[in-house]
PDB file of C-alpha atoms in Angstrom:
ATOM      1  CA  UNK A   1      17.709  18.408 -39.611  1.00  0.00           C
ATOM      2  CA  UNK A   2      16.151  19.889 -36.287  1.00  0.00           C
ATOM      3  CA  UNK A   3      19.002  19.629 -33.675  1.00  0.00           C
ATOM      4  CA  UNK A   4      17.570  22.328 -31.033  1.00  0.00           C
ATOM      5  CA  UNK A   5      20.501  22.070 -28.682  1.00  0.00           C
ATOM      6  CA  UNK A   6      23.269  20.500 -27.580  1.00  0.00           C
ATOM      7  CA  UNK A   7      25.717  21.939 -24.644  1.00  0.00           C
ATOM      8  CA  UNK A   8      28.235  20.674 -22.231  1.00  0.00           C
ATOM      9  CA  UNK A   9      26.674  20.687 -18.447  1.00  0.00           C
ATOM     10  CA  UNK A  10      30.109  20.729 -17.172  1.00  0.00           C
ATOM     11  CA  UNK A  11      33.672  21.999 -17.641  1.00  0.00           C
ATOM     12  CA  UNK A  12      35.336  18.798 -18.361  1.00  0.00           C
ATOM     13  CA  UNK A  13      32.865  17.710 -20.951  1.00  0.00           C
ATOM     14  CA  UNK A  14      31.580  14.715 -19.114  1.00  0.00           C
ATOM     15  CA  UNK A  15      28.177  15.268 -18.873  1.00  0.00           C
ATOM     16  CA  UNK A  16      25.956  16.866 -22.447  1.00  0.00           C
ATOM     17  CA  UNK A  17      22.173  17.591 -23.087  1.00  0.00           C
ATOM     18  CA  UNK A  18      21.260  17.441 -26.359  1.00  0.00           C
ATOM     19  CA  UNK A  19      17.432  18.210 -27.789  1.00  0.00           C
ATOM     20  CA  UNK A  20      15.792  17.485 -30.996  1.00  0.00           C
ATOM     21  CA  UNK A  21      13.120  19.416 -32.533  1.00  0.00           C
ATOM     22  CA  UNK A  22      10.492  16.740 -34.352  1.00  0.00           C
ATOM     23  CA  UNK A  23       9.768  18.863 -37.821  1.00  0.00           C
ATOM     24  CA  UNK A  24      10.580  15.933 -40.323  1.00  0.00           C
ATOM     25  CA  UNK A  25       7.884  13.006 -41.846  1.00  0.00           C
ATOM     26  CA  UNK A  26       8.726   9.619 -39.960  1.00  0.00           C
ATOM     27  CA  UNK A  27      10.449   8.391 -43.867  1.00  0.00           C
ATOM     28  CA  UNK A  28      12.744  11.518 -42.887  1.00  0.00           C
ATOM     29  CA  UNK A  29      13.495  10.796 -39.416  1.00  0.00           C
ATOM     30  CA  UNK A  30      14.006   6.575 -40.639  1.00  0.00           C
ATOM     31  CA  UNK A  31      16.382   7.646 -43.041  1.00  0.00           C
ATOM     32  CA  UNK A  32      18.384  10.268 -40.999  1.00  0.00           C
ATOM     33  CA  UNK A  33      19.289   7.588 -38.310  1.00  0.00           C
ATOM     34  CA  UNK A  34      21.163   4.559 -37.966  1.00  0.00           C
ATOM     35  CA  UNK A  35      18.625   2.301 -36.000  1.00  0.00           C
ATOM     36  CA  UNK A  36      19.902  -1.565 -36.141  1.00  0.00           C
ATOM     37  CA  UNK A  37      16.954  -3.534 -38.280  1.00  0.00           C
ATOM     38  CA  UNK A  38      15.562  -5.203 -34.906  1.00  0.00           C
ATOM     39  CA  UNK A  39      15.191  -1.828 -33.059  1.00  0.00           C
ATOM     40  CA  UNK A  40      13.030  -0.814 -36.627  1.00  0.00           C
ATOM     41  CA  UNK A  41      11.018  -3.713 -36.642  1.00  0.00           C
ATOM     42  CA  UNK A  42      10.240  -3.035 -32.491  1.00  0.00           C
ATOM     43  CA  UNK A  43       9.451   0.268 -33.574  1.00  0.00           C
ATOM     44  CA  UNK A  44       7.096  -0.419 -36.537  1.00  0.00           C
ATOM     45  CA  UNK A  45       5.047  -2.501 -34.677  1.00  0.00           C
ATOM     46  CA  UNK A  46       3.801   0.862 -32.239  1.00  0.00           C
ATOM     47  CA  UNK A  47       0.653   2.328 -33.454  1.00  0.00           C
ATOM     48  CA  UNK A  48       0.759   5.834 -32.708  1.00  0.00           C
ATOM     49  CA  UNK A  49       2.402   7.621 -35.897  1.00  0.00           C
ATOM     50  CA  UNK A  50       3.235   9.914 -33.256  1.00  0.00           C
ATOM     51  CA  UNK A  51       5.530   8.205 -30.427  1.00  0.00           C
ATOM     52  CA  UNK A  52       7.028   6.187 -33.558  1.00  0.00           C
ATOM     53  CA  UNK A  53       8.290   9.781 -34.648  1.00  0.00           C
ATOM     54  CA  UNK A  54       9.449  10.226 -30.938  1.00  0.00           C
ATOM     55  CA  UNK A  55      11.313   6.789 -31.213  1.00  0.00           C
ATOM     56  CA  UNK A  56      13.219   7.375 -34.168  1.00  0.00           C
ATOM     57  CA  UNK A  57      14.314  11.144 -33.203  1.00  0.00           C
ATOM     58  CA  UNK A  58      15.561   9.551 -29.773  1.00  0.00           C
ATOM     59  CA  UNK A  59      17.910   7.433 -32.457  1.00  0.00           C
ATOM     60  CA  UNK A  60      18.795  10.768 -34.249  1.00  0.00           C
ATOM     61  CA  UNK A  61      19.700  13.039 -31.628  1.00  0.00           C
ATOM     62  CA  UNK A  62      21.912  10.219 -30.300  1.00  0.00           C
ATOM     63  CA  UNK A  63      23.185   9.647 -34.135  1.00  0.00           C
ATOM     64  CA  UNK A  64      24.474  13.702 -33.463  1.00  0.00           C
ATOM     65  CA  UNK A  65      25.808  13.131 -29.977  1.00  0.00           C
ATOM     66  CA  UNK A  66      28.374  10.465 -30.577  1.00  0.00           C
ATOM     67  CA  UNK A  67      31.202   9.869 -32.846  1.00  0.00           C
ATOM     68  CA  UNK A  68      30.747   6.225 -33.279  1.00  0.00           C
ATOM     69  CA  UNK A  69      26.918   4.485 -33.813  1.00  0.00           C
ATOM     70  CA  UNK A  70      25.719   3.002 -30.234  1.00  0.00           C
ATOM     71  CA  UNK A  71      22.979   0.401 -29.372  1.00  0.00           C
ATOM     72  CA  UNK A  72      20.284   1.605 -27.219  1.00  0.00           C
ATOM     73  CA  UNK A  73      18.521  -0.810 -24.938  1.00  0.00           C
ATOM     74  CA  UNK A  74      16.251  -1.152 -21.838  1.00  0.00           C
ATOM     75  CA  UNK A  75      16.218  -2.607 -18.833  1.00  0.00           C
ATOM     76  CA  UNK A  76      13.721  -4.483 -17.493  1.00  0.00           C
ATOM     77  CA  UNK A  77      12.408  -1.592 -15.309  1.00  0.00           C
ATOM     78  CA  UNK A  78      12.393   0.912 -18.424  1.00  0.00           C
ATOM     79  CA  UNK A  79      15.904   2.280 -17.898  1.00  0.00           C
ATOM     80  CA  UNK A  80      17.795   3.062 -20.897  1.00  0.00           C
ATOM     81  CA  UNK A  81      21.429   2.085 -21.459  1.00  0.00           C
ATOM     82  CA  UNK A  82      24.089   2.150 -24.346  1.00  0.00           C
ATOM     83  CA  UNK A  83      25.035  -1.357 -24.745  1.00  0.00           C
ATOM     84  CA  UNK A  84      28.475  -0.610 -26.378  1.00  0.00           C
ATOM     85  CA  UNK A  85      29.590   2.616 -23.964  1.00  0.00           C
ATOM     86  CA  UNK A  86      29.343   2.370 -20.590  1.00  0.00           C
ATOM     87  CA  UNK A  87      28.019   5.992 -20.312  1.00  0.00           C
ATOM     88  CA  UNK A  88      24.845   6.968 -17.957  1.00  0.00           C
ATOM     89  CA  UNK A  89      22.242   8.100 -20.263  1.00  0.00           C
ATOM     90  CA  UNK A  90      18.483   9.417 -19.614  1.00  0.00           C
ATOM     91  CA  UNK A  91      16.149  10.129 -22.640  1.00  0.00           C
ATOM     92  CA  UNK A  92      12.332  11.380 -22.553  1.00  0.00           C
ATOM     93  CA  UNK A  93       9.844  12.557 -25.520  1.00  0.00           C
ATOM     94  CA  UNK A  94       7.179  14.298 -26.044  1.00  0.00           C
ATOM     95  CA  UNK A  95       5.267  15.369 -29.451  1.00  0.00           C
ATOM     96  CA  UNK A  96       7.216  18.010 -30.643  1.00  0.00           C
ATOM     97  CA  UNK A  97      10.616  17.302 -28.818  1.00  0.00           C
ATOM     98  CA  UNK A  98      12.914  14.690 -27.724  1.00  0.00           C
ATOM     99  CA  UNK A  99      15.800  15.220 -25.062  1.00  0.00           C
ATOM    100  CA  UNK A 100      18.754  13.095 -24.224  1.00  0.00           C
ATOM    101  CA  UNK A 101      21.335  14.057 -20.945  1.00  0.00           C
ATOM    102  CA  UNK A 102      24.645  11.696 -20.771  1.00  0.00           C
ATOM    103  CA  UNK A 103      26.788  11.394 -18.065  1.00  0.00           C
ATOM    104  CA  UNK A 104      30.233   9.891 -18.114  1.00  0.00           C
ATOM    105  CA  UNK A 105      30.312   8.926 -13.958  1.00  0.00           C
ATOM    106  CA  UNK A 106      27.149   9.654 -12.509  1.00  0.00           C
ATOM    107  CA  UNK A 107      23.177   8.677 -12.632  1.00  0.00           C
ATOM    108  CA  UNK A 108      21.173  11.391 -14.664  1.00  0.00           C
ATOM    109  CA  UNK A 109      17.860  12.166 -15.154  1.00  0.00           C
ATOM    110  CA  UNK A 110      15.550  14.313 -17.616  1.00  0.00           C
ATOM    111  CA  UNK A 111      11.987  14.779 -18.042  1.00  0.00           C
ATOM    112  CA  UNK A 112       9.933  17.087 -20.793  1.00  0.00           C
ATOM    113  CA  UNK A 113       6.717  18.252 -21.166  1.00  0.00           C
ATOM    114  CA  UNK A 114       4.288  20.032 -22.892  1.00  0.00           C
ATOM    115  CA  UNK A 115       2.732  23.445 -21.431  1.00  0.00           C
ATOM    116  CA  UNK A 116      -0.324  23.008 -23.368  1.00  0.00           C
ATOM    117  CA  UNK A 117      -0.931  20.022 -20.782  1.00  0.00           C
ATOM    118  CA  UNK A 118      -3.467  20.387 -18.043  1.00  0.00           C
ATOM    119  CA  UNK A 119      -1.348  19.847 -14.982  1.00  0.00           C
ATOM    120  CA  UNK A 120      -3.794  20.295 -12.256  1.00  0.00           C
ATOM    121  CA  UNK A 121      -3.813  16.644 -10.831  1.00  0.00           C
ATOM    122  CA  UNK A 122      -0.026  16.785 -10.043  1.00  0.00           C
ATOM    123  CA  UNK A 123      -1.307  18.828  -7.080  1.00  0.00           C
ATOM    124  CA  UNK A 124      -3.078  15.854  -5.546  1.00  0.00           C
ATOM    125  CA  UNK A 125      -1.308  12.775  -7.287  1.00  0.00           C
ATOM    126  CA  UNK A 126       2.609  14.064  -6.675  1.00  0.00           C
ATOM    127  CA  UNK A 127       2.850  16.814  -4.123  1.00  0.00           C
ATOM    128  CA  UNK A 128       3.247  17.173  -0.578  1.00  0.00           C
ATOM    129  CA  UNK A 129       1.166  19.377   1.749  1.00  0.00           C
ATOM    130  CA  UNK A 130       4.286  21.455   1.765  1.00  0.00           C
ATOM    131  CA  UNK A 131       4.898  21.882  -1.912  1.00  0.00           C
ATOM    132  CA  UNK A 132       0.901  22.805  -2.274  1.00  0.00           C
ATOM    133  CA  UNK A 133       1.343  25.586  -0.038  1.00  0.00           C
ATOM    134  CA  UNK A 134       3.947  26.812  -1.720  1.00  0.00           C
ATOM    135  CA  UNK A 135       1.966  26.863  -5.358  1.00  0.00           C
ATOM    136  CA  UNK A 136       1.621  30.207  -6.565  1.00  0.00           C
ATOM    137  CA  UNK A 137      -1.937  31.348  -7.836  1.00  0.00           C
ATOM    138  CA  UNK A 138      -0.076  32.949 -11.217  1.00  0.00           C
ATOM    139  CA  UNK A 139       1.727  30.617 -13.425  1.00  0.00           C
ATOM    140  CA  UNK A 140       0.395  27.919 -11.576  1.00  0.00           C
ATOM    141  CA  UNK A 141       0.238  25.433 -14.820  1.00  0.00           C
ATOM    142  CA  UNK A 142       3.653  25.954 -15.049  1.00  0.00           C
ATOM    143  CA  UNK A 143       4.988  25.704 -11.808  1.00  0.00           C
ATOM    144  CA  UNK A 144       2.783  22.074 -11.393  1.00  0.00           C
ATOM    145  CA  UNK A 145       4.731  21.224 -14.578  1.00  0.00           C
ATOM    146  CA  UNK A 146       8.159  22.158 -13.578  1.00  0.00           C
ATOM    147  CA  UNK A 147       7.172  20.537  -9.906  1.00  0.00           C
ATOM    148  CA  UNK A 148       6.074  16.988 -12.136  1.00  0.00           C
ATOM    149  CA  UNK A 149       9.284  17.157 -14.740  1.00  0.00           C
ATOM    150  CA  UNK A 150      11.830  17.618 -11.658  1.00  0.00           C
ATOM    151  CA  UNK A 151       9.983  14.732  -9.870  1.00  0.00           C
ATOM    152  CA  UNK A 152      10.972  12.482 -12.551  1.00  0.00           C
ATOM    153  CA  UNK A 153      14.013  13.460 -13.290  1.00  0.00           C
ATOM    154  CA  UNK A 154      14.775  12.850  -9.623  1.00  0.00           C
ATOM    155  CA  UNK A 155      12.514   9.338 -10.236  1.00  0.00           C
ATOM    156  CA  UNK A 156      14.693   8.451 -13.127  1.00  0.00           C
ATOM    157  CA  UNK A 157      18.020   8.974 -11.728  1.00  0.00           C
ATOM    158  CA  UNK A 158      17.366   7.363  -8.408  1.00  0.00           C
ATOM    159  CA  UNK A 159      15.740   4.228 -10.477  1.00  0.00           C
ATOM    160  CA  UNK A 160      13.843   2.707  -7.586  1.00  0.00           C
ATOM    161  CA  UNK A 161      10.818   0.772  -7.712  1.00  0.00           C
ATOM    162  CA  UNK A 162       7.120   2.060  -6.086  1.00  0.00           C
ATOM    163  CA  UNK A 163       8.375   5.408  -4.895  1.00  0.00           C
ATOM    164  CA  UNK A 164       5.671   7.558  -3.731  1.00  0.00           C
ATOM    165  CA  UNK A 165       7.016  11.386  -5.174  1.00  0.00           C
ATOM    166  CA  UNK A 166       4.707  13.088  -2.791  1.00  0.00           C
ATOM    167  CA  UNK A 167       6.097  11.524   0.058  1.00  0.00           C
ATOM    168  CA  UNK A 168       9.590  10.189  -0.885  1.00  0.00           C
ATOM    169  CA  UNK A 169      10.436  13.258  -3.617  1.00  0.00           C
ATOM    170  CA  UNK A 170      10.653  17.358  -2.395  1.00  0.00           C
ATOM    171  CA  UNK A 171      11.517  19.858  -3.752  1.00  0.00           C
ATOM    172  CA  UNK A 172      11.994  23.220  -2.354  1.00  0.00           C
ATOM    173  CA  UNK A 173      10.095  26.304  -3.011  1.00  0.00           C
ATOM    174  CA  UNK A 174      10.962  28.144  -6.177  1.00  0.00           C
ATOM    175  CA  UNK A 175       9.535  30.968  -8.270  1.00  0.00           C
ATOM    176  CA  UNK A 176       9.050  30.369 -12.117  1.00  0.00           C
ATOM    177  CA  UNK A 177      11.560  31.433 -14.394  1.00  0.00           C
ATOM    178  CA  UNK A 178      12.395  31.019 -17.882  1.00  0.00           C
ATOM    179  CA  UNK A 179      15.573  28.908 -16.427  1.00  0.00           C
ATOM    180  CA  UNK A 180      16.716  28.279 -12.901  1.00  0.00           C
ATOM    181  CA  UNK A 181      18.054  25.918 -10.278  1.00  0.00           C
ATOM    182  CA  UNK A 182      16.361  23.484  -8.207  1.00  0.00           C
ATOM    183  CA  UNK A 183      16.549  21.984  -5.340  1.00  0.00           C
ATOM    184  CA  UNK A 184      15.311  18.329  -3.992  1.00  0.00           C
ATOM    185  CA  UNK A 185      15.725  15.823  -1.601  1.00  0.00           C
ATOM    186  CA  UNK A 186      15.053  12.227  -1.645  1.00  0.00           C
ATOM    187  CA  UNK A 187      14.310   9.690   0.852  1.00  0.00           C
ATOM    188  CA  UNK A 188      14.605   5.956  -0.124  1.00  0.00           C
ATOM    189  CA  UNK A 189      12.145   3.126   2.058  1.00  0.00           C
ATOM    190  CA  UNK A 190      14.904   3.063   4.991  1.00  0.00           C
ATOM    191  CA  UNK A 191      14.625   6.775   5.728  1.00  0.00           C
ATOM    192  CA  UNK A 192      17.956   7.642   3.934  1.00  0.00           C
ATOM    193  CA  UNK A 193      18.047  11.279   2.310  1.00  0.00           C
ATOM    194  CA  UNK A 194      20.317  12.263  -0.484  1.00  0.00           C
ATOM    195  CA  UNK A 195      19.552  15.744  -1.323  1.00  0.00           C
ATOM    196  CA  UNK A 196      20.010  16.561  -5.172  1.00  0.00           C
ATOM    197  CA  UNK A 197      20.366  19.297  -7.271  1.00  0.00           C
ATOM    198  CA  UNK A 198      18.667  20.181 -10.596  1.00  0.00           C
ATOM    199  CA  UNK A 199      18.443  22.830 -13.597  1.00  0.00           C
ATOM    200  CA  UNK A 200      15.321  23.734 -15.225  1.00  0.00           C
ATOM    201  CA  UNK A 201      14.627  25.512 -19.012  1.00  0.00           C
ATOM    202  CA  UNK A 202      11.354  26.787 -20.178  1.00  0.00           C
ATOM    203  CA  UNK A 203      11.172  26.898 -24.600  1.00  0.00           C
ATOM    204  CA  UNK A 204       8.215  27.021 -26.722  1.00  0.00           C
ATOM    205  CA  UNK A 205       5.596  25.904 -24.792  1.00  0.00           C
ATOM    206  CA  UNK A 206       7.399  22.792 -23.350  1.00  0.00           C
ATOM    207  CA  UNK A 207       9.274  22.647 -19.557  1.00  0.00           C
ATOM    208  CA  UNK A 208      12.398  20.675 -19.727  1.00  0.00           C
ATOM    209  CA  UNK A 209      14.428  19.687 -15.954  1.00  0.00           C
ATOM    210  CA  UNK A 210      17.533  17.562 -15.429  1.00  0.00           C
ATOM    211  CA  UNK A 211      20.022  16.343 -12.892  1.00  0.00           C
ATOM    212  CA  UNK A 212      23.299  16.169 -14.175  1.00  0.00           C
ATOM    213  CA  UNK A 213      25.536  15.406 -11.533  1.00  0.00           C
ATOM    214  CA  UNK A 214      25.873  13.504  -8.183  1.00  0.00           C
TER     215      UNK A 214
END
């Protein structure tokens, strides 16, 4: 088994990250969960080996992060949600690692990805004229990474259709760490701003940022 992490984001217990490091064959990762026979068949039908793997480690890690087995589903905008707990959950994926954040009362969000991505359109497709002048010329791959991941993290909690994360999604200036604080604020269509607060971690090549809270 390849559970990287878990840890409570809180004091009271109500709100857990958990990440799960993709080493096993997908025969290992089919037989270490408890996926219900439709989710398998949903999942065979995908054609990359790869994001199959990713699929059946999201059922794993959550296998490890409850007591009692739970039925993943999706809304019809992508959102995930355990049909048998009424507990906010936010999952993403990437080759080599999958990452789940729960939340007991509030909205969450998570997003992971790779540093051996070439992040250089974020600068143009997600950021504002603000953020740009606030890139750094060192670490700059990273920093565009960290700027994306946050951006949909924030894009994932706030679960809104067609929003624009260069103009409705900022985040303030920050230097890159191996783990830090963030700090956003969003602005729905009507002009409304709800300013939000997020955690970042850098491991093994791969940026990982979540909101946990309100």
């Amino acid at each position: 088994m390849a559970l990287f992490l878990t840890k409570d984001l809180d004091d009271d217990g109500h709100s857990r990250l958990g990440i799960w490091q993709i080493t096993e064959t997908e025969e290992q990762l089919r037989s270490l969960s408890s996926i219900p026979s439709d989710e398998l068949e949903e999942i065979s039908f995908i054609k990359s080996e790869s994001l199959r793997k990713q699929k059946l480690a999201v059922r794993v890690l959550l296998d490890s992060m409850f007591e009692d087995k739970v039925y993943l589903s999706h809304h019809d905008n992508g959102k995930p949600y355990i049909e048998n707990n009424s507990i906010n959950i936010s999952i993403t994926h990437t080759e080599k690692y999958v990452a789940v954040i729960l939340n007991d009362d509030y909205e969450v969000g998570i997003d992971c990805e790779s540093l051996d991505r070439d992040f250089s359109a974020v600068e143009k497709k997600a950021l504002s004229e603000e953020e740009i002048e606030d890139l750094d010329d060192d670490g700059r791959n990273t920093q565009l990474a960290i700027y994306w991941c946050a951006k949909e993290a924030v894009y994932k909690k706030m679960s809104q259709y067609n929003v624009d994360f260069a103009e409705q999604i900022e985040i303030d200036d920050f230097h890159v760490r191996d783990e830090g604080e963030l700090e956003a604020v969003f602005t729905d269509k009507d002009g409304y701003e709800q300013e939000l607060s997020l955690e970042y971690m850098t491991f093994d090549r791969h940026v990982l940022v979540w909101i946990s809270g309100e």
